[in-house]
Coordinates of C-alpha atoms and ligand atoms in Angstrom, one line a residue:
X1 CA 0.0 0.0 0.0
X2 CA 1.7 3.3 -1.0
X3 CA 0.7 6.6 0.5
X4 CA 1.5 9.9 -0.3
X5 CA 3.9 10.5 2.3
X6 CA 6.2 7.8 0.9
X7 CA 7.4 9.7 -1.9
X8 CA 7.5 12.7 0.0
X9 CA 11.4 13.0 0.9
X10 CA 11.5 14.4 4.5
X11 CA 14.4 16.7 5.8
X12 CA 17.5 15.4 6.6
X13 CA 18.2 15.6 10.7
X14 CA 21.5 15.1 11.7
X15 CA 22.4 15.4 15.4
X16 CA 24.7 13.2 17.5
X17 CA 23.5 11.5 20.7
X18 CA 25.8 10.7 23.6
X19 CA 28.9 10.8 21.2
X20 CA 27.6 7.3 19.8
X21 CA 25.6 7.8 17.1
X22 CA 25.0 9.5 14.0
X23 CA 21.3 10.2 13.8
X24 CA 19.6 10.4 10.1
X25 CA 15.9 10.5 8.7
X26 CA 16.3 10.6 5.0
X27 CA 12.5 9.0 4.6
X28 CA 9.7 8.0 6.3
X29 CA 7.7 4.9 5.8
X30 CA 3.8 4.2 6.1
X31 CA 2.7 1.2 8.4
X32 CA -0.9 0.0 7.8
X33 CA -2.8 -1.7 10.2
X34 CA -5.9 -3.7 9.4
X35 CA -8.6 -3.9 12.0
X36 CA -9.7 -7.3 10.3
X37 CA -12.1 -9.5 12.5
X38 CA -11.2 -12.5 10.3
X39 CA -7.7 -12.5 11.6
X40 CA -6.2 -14.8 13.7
X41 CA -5.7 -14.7 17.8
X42 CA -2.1 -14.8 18.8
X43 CA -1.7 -17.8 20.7
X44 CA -0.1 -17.0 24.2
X45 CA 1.5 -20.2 23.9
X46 CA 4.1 -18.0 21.3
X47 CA 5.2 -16.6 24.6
X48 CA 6.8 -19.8 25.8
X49 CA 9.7 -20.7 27.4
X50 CA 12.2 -23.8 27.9
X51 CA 14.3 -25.5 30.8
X52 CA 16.6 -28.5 29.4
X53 CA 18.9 -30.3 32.2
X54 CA 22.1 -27.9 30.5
X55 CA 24.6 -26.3 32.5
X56 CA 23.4 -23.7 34.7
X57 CA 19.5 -23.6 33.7
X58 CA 18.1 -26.1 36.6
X59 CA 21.0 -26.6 38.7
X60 CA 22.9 -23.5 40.3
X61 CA 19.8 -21.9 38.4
X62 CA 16.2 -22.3 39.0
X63 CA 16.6 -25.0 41.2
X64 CA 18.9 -24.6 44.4
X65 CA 17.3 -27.1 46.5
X66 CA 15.2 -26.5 50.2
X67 CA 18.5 -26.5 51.8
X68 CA 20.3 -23.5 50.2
X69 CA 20.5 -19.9 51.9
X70 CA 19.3 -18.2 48.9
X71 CA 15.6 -17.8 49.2
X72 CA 13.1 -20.9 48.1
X73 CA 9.9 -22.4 47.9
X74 CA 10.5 -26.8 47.7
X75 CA 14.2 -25.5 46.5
X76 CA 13.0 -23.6 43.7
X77 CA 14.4 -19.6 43.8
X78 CA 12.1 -17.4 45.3
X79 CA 13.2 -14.4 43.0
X80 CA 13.1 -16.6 39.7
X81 CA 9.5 -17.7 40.8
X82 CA 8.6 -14.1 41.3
X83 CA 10.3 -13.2 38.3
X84 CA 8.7 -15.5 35.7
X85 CA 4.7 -14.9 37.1
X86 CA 5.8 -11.1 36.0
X87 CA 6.2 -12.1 32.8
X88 CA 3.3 -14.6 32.2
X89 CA 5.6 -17.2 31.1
X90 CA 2.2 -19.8 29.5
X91 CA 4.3 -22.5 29.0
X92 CA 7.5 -24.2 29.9
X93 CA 9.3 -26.8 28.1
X94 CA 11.2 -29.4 29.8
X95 CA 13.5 -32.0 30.4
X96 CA 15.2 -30.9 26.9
X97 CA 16.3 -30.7 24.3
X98 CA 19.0 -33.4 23.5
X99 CA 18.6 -34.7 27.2
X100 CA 15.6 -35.5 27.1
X101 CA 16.4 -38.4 24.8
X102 CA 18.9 -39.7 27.5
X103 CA 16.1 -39.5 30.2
X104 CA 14.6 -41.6 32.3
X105 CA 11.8 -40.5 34.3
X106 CA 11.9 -42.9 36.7
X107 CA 14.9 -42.4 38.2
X108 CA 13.4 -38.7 39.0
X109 CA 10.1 -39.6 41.6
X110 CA 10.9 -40.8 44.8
X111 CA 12.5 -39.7 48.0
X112 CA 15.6 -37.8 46.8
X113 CA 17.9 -39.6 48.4
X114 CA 17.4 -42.8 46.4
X115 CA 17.4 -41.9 43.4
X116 CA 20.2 -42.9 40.5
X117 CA 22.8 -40.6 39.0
X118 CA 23.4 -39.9 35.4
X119 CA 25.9 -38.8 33.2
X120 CA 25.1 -35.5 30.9
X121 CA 26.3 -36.8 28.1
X122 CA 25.9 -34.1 26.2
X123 CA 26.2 -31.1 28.2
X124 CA 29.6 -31.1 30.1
X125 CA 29.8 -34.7 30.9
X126 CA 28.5 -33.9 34.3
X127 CA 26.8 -35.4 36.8
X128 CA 23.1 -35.3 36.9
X129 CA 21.6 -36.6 40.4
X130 CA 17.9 -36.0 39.2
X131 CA 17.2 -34.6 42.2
X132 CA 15.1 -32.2 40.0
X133 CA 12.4 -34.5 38.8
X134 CA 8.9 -34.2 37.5
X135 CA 7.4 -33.6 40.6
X136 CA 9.7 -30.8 40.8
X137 CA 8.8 -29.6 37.6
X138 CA 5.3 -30.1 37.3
X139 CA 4.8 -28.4 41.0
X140 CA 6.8 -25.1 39.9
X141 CA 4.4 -25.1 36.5
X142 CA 1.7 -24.7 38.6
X143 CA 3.3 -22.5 41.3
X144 CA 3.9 -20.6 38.2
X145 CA 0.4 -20.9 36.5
X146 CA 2.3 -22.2 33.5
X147 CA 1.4 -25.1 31.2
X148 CA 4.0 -27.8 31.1
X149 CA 5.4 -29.3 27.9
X150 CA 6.8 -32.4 28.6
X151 CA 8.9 -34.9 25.9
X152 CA 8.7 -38.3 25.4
X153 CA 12.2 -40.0 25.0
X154 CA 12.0 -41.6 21.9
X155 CA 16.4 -41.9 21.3
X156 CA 16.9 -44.2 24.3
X157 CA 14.1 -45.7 25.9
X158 CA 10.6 -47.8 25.0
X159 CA 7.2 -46.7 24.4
X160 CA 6.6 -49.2 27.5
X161 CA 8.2 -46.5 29.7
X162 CA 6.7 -43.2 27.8
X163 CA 3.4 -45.0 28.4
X164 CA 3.9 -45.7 31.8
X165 CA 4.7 -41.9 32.6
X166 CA 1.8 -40.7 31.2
X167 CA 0.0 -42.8 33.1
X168 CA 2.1 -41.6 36.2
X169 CA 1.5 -38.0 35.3
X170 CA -2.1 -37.9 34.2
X171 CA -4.0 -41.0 35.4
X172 CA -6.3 -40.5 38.2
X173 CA -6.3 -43.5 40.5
X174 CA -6.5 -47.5 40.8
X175 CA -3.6 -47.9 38.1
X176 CA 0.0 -49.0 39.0
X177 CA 1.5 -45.6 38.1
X178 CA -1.2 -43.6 40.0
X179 CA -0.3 -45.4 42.5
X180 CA 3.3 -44.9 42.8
X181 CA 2.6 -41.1 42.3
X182 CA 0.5 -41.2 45.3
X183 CA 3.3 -43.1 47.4
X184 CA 5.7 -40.4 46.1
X185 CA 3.2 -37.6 47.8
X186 CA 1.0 -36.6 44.3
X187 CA -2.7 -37.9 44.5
X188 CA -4.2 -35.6 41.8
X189 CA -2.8 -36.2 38.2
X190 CA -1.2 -33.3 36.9
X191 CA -2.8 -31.8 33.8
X192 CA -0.2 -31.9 31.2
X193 CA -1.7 -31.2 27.4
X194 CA 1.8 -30.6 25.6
X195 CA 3.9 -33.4 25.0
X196 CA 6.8 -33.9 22.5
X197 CA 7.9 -37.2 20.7
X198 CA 11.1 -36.8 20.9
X199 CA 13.5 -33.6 20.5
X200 CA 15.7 -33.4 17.1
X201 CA 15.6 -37.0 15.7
X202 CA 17.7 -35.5 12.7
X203 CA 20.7 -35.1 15.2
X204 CA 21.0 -35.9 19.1
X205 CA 17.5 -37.3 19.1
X206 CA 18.7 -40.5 17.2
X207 CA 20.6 -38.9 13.7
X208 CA 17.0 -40.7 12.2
X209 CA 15.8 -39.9 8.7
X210 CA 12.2 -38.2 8.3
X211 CA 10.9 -41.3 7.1
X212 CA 12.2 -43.5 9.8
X213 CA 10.8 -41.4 12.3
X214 CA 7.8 -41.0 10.9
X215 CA 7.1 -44.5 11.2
X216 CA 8.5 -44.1 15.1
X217 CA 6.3 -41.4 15.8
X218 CA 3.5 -43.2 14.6
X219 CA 4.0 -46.0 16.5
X220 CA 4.6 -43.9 19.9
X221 CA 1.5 -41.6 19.0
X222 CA -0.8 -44.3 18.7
X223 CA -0.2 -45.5 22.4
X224 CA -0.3 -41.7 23.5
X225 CA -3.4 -40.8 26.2
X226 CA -3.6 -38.5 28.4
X227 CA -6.1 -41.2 30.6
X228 CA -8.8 -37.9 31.1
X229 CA -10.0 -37.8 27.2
X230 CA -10.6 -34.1 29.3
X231 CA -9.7 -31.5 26.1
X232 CA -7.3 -34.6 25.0
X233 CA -3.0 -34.0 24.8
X234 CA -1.6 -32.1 22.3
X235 CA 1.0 -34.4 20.6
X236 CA 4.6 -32.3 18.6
X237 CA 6.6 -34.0 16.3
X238 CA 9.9 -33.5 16.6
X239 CA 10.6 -31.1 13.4
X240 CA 12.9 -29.6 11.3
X241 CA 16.5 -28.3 11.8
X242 CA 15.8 -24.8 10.5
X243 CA 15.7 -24.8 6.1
X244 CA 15.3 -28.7 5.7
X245 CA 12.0 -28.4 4.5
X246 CA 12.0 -32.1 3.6
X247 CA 12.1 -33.0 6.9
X248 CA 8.3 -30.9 7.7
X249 CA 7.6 -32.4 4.2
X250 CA 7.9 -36.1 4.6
X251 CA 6.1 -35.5 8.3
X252 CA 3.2 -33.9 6.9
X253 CA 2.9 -36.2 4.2
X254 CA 3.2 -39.6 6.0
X255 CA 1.7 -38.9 9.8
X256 CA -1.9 -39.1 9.4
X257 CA -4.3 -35.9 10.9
X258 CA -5.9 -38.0 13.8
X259 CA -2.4 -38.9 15.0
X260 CA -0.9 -35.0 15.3
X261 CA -1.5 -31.5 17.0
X262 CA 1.7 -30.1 15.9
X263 CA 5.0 -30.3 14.1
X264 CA 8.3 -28.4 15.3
X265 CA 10.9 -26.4 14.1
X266 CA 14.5 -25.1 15.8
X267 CA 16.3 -22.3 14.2
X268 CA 18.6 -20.2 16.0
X269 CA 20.4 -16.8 15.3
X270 CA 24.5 -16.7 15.0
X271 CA 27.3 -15.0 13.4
X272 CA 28.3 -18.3 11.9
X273 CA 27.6 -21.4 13.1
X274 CA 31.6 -22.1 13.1
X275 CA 32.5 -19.4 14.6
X276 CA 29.9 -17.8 16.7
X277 CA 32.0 -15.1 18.6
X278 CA 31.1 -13.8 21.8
X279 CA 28.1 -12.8 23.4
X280 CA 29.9 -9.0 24.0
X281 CA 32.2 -7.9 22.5
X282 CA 30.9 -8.1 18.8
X283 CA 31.3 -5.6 16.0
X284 CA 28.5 -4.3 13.2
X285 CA 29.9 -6.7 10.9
X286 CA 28.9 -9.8 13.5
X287 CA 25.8 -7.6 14.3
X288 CA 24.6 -7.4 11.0
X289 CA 25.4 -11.2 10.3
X290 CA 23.3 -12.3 13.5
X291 CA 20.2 -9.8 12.5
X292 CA 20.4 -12.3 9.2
X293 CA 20.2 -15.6 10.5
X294 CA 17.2 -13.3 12.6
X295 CA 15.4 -12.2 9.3
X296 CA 15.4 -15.8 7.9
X297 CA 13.0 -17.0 10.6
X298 CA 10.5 -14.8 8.4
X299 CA 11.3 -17.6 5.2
X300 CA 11.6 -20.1 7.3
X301 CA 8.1 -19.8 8.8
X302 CA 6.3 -19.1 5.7
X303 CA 8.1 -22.1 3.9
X304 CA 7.0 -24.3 6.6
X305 CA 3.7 -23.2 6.3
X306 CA 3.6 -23.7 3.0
X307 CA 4.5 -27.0 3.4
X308 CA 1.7 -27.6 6.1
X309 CA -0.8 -25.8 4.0
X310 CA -0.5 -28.4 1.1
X311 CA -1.3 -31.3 3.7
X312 CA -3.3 -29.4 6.2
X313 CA -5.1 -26.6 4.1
X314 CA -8.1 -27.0 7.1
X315 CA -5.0 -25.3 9.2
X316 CA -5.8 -28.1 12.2
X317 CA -1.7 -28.5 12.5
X318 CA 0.7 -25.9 14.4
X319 CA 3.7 -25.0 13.9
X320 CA 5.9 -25.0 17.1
X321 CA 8.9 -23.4 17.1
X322 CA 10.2 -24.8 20.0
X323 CA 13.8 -23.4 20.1
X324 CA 14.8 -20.3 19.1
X325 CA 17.2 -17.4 20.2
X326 CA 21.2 -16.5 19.8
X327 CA 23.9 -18.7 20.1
X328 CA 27.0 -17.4 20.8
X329 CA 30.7 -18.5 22.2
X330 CA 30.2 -19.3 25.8
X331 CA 31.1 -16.8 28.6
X332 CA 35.4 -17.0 29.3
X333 CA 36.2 -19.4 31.9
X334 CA 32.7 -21.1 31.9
X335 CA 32.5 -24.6 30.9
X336 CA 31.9 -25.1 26.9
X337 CA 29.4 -27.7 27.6
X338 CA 27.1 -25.3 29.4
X339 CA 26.5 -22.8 26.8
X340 CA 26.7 -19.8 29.3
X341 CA 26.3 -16.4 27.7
X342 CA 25.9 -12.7 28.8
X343 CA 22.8 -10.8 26.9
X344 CA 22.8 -7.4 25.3
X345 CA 21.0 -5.0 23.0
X346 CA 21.7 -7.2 20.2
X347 CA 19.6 -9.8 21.8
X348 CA 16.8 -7.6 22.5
X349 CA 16.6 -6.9 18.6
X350 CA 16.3 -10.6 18.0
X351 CA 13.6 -11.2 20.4
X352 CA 11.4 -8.2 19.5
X353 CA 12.3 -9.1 15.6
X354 CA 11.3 -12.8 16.2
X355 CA 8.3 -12.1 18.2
X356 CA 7.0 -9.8 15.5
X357 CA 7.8 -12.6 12.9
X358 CA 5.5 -15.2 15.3
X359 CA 2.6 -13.0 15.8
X360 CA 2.0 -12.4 12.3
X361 CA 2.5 -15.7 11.4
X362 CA -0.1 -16.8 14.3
X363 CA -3.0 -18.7 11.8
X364 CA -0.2 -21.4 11.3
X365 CA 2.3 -20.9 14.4
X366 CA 0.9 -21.4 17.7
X367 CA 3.8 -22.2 19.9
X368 CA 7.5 -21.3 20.4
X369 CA 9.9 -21.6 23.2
X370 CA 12.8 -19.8 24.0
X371 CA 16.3 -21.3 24.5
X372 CA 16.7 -21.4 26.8
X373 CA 15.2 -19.5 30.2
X374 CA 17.8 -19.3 33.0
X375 CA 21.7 -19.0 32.6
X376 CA 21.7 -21.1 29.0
X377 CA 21.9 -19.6 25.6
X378 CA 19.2 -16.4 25.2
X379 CA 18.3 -16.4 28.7
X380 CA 15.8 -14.2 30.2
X381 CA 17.2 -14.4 33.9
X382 CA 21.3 -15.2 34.8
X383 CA 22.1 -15.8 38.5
X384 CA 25.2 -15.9 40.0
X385 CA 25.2 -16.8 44.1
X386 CA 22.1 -15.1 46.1
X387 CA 22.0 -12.3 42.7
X388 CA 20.0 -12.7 39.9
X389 CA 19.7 -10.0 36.6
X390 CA 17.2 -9.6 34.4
X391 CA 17.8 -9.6 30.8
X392 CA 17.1 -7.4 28.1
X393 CA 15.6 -10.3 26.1
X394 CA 13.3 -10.3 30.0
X395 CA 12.1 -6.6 29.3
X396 CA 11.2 -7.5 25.9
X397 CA 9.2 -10.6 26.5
X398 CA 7.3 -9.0 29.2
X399 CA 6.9 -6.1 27.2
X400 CA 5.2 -8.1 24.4
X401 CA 3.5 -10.3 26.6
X402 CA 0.4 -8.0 25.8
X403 CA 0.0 -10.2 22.8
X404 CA -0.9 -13.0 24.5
X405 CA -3.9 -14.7 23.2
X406 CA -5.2 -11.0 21.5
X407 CA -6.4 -10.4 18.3
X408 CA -3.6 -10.2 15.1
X409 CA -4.2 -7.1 13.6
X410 CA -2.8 -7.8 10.4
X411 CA -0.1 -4.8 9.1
X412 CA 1.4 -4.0 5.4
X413 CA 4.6 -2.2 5.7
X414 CA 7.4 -1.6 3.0
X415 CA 10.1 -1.1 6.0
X416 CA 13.1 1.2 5.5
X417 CA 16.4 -0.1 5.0
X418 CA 19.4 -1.0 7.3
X419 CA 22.4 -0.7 5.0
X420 CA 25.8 -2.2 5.9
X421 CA 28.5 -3.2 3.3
X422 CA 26.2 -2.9 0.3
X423 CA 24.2 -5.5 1.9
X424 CA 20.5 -4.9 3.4
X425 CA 17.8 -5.5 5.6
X426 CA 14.5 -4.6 6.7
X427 CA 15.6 -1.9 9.4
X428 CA 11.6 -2.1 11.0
X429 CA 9.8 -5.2 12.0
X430 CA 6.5 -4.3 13.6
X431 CA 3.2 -6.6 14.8
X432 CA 0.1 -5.3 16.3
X433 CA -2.7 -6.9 18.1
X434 CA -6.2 -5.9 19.7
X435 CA -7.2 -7.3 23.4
X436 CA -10.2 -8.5 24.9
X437 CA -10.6 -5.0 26.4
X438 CA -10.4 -3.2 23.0
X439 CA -6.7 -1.9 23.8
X440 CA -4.4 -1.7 20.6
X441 CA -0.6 -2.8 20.7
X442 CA 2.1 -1.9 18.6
X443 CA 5.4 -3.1 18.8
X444 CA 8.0 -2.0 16.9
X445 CA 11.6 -3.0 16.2
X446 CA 14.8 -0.7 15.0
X447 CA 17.3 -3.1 14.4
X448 CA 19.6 0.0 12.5
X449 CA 22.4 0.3 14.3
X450 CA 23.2 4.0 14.0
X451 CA 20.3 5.4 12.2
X452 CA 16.6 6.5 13.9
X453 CA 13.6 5.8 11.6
X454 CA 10.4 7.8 11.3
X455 CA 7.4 5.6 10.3
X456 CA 3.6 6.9 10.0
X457 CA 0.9 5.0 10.9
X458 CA -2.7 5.2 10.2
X459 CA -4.9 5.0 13.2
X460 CA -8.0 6.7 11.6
X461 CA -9.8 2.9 11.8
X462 CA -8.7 1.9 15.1
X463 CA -10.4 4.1 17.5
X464 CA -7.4 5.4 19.5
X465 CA -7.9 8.5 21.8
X466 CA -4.9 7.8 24.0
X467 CA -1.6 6.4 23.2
X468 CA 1.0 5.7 25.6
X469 CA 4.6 3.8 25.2
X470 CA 7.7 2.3 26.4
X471 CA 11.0 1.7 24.6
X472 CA 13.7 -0.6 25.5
X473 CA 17.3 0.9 24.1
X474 CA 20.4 1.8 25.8
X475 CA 23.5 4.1 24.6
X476 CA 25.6 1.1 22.8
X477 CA 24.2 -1.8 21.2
X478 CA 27.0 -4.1 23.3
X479 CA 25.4 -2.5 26.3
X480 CA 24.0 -5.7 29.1
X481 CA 22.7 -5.9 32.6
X482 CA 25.7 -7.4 34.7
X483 CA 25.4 -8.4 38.5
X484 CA 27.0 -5.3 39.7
X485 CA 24.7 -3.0 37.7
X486 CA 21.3 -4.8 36.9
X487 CA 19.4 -1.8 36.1
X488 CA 21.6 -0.4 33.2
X489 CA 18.7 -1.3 30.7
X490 CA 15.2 -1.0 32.0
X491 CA 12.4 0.1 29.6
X492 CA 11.4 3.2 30.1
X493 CA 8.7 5.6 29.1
X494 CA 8.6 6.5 25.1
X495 CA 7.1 9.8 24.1
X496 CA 8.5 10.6 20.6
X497 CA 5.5 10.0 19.3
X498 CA 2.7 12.7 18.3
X499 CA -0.7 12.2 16.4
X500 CA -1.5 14.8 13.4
X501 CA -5.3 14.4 11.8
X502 CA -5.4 10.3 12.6
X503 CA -1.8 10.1 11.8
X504 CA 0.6 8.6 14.3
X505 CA 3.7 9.6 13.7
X506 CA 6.8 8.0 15.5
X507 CA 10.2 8.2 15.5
X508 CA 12.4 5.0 16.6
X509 CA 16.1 5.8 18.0
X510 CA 18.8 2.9 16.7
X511 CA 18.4 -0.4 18.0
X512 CA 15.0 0.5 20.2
X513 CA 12.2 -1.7 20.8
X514 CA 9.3 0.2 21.5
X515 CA 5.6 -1.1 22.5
X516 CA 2.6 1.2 22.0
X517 CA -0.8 1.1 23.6
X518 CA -3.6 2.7 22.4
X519 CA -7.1 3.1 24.0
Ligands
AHR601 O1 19.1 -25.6 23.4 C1 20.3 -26.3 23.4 C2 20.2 -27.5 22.4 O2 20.1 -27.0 21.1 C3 19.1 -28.4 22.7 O3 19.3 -29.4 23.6 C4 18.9 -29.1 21.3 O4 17.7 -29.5 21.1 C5 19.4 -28.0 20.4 O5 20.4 -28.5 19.5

């Protein structure tokens, strides 16, 4: 949609901002939204989140046990607890990832003290006592008023024992499992809807081909109840390594509809797979590399969808993009194996980017998790001792948590440029959604590194009289929260916005995320 202020060049502004930047509007760009009834609602389950058995993220993270000084409630931290109710988390994936194809469930129920250890073979070679087991987990999910997502180990174990733990998780009484759940302390079943069948069959999961594991998944989907036949389970196939659209291909193809809720997908943002870099101390080059591998989540969703379409056109399937985020060299003088790694404005941009990607892709995507939630990968929490910092990829989920479960309100947007070595990209991603309460959210993403952009934005059809906002940016783009200042970015009010005759006009700073609410 073109509008007349697109081919109206606006004035050059140059000004420099705490000695960093070079600040220049050369043109500004019209955002339309469409208050269309027939669009989707954004599932809140986009919003969701993911705890594998890796490094830091249970152990010496969430989960500290009842003895520790720090704070807990049945040994989970008080402040994490705290911290993920503030930002709605509506689901949490556990055990992994690639563990969860080494797991075995029973040796995480009973008293604490008897239960078997485990090697981590593939995160650090470490230890695991499974002293954090699913009654662990499934008490903090609903201490945290979170749906679980459980997985099924399909690599290294039977569909004897996946059968027997949903059984122990969800059947009510006078069966052998429900009956050990009630020795180990549990009457009531838990209500667990999301389960996955296995995590990346392509690699750690069991290096399978599609076919194979279609077959597999079959065969473990068949013997899959939840033992309520309440709203039924919600059954993910393990998906596709991020462009292999085979993989989704051959799934779609061979799984029949009565046996599936939802295929996955894992795609993650990097410099270069072979050489990541650090998490820090990064230039624009790696910058603009990482926004990239961002970007392509926008193919790689609508290829997928594609694909799903052909086989599904009644749309009955999801698409669950159950790991996603940056992946960077670990922190120095933290173990490789535990994929420790600080968080910074550059990680804000990929969440806000990706979020906006999700939303508007909500008729087909209906879940995502983000890898991974404490002290791991993209985390939105890192805790070191008794101290604990929020993340900028924290501010932004909460920020968009608004979303959650609101109308799509659909938006056509031919987004300025961001310009680096002849090569560009889409400086703007932007998503907007209408509540149950009538209020109207914008979110909007700069991912320019030096330049501010000035878009306009109709607002004539959505009823506004009051808009208010708050922008997440900071003075570099390297910038993070560390444990000795945790408050260096915190989202703050955004003003730089002004209506003229049903136009909103705003102008976003370099690397901002900013979230607007109109009412
Ligand atoms: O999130 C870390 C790992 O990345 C997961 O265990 C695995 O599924 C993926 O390769």
């Amino acid at each position: 949609m073109i509008n007349i202020s697109q081919s109206i060049l606006t004035v050059l502004l140059v000004f420099t901002f705490g000695n960093q930047h070079i600040y220049s509007q050369d043109n500004t760009k019209f955002l339309t939204i469409k208050n269309d009834e027939s669009a989707p609602v954004i599932s809140k389950h986009i919003y969701g989140h993911f705890a594998e058995h890796l490094g830091r993220c249970i152990y010496d993270g969430i989960y500290v046990g009842e003895n520790s000084s720090i704070p807990n409630t049945n040994g989970v931290r008080n402040d994490i607890i705290d911290a993920l109710k503030e930002l709605k988390i509506p689901n949490l994936r556990w055990p992994g990832g690639c563990f969860a194809d080494t797991y075995h469930w029973k040796d995480g129920i009973g008293p604490k003290e008897d239960r078997p250890a485990m090697v981590n073979r593939w995160w650090g070679g470490v230890t695991e006592d499974n002293s954090f087991g699913t009654h662990d987990f499934l008490n903090l999910c609903e201490v945290l008023g979170t749906e679980p997502y459980l997985a099924a180990n399909v690599g290294s174990s039977t569909i004897q024992e996946f059968t027997e733990y949903l059984q122990y998780v969800g059947h009510k009484e006078g069966s052998p499992m429900a009956d050990l759940r009630k020795q180990n302390g549990r009457s009531e079943p838990w209500k667990v809807t999301f389960w996955g069948v296995g995590n990346e069959m392509w690699g750690c999961g069991g290096n399978m081909t599609p076919e194979y594991y279609s077959n597999l998944y079959k065969q473990y989907a068949t013997f899959m109840t939840d033992w309520t036949n309440s709203d039924g389970m919600f059954r993910i196939a393990s998906g596709a390594n991020t462009a292999d659209y085979h993989w989704t291909e051959v799934l779609m193809r061979d799984i029949p509809k009565n046996l599936i809720e939802g295929v996955a997908l894992h795609s993650y943002s990097f410099v270069k797979w072979e050489n990541k870099g650090s998490a820090t101390k990064f230039n624009e080059e790696q910058y603009f590399s990482t926004m990239q591998t961002v970007l392509k989540m926008e193919e790689l969703v609508s290829k997928h969808s594609a694909i799903m379409d052909k086989y599904d056109p009644e749309n009955k399937i999801a698409l669950i993009v159950d790991e996603w985020g940056g992946w960077y060299d670990v922190e120095e003088g933290t173990n490789p194996g535990f994929l420790y790694q600080q968080n910074t404005m550059r990680d804000a941009m990929i969440a806000g980017t990706t979020l906006n990607i999700f939303n508007n892709h909500s008729k087909r995507v209906k879940m995502a998790n983000l890898a991974q939630t404490v002290n791991v990968l993209q985390a939105v929490i890192l805790t070191e001792g008794d101290k604990m910092i929020l993340t900028p990829t924290y501010h932004v989920m909460k920020m968009y948590n608004v979303h959650q479960d609101a109308q799509l309100l659909p938006i056509i947007f031919d987004a300025p440029v961001y310009t680096y070595n002849s090569e560009s990209l889409p400086a703007i991603s932007a998503s907007a959604s209408k509540d149950k309460n009538g209020l109207v959210h914008i979110s909007l993403v700069n991912i320019d590194s030096k330049k501010e952009n000035k878009i306009e934005i109709d607002i004539s059809n959505l009823y506004i009289k009051k808009i208010s906002g708050t922008i997440l940016t900071s003075k570099n783009l390297q910038d993070y929260n560390t444990f000795d200042n945790t408050e260096k970015i915190q989202p703050k009010d955004f003003k730089n916005f002004k209506v003229k005759k049903g136009i909103l006009e705003i102008i976003l700073p370099p690397f901002s995320v900013v979230m607007l609410e109109g009412k």
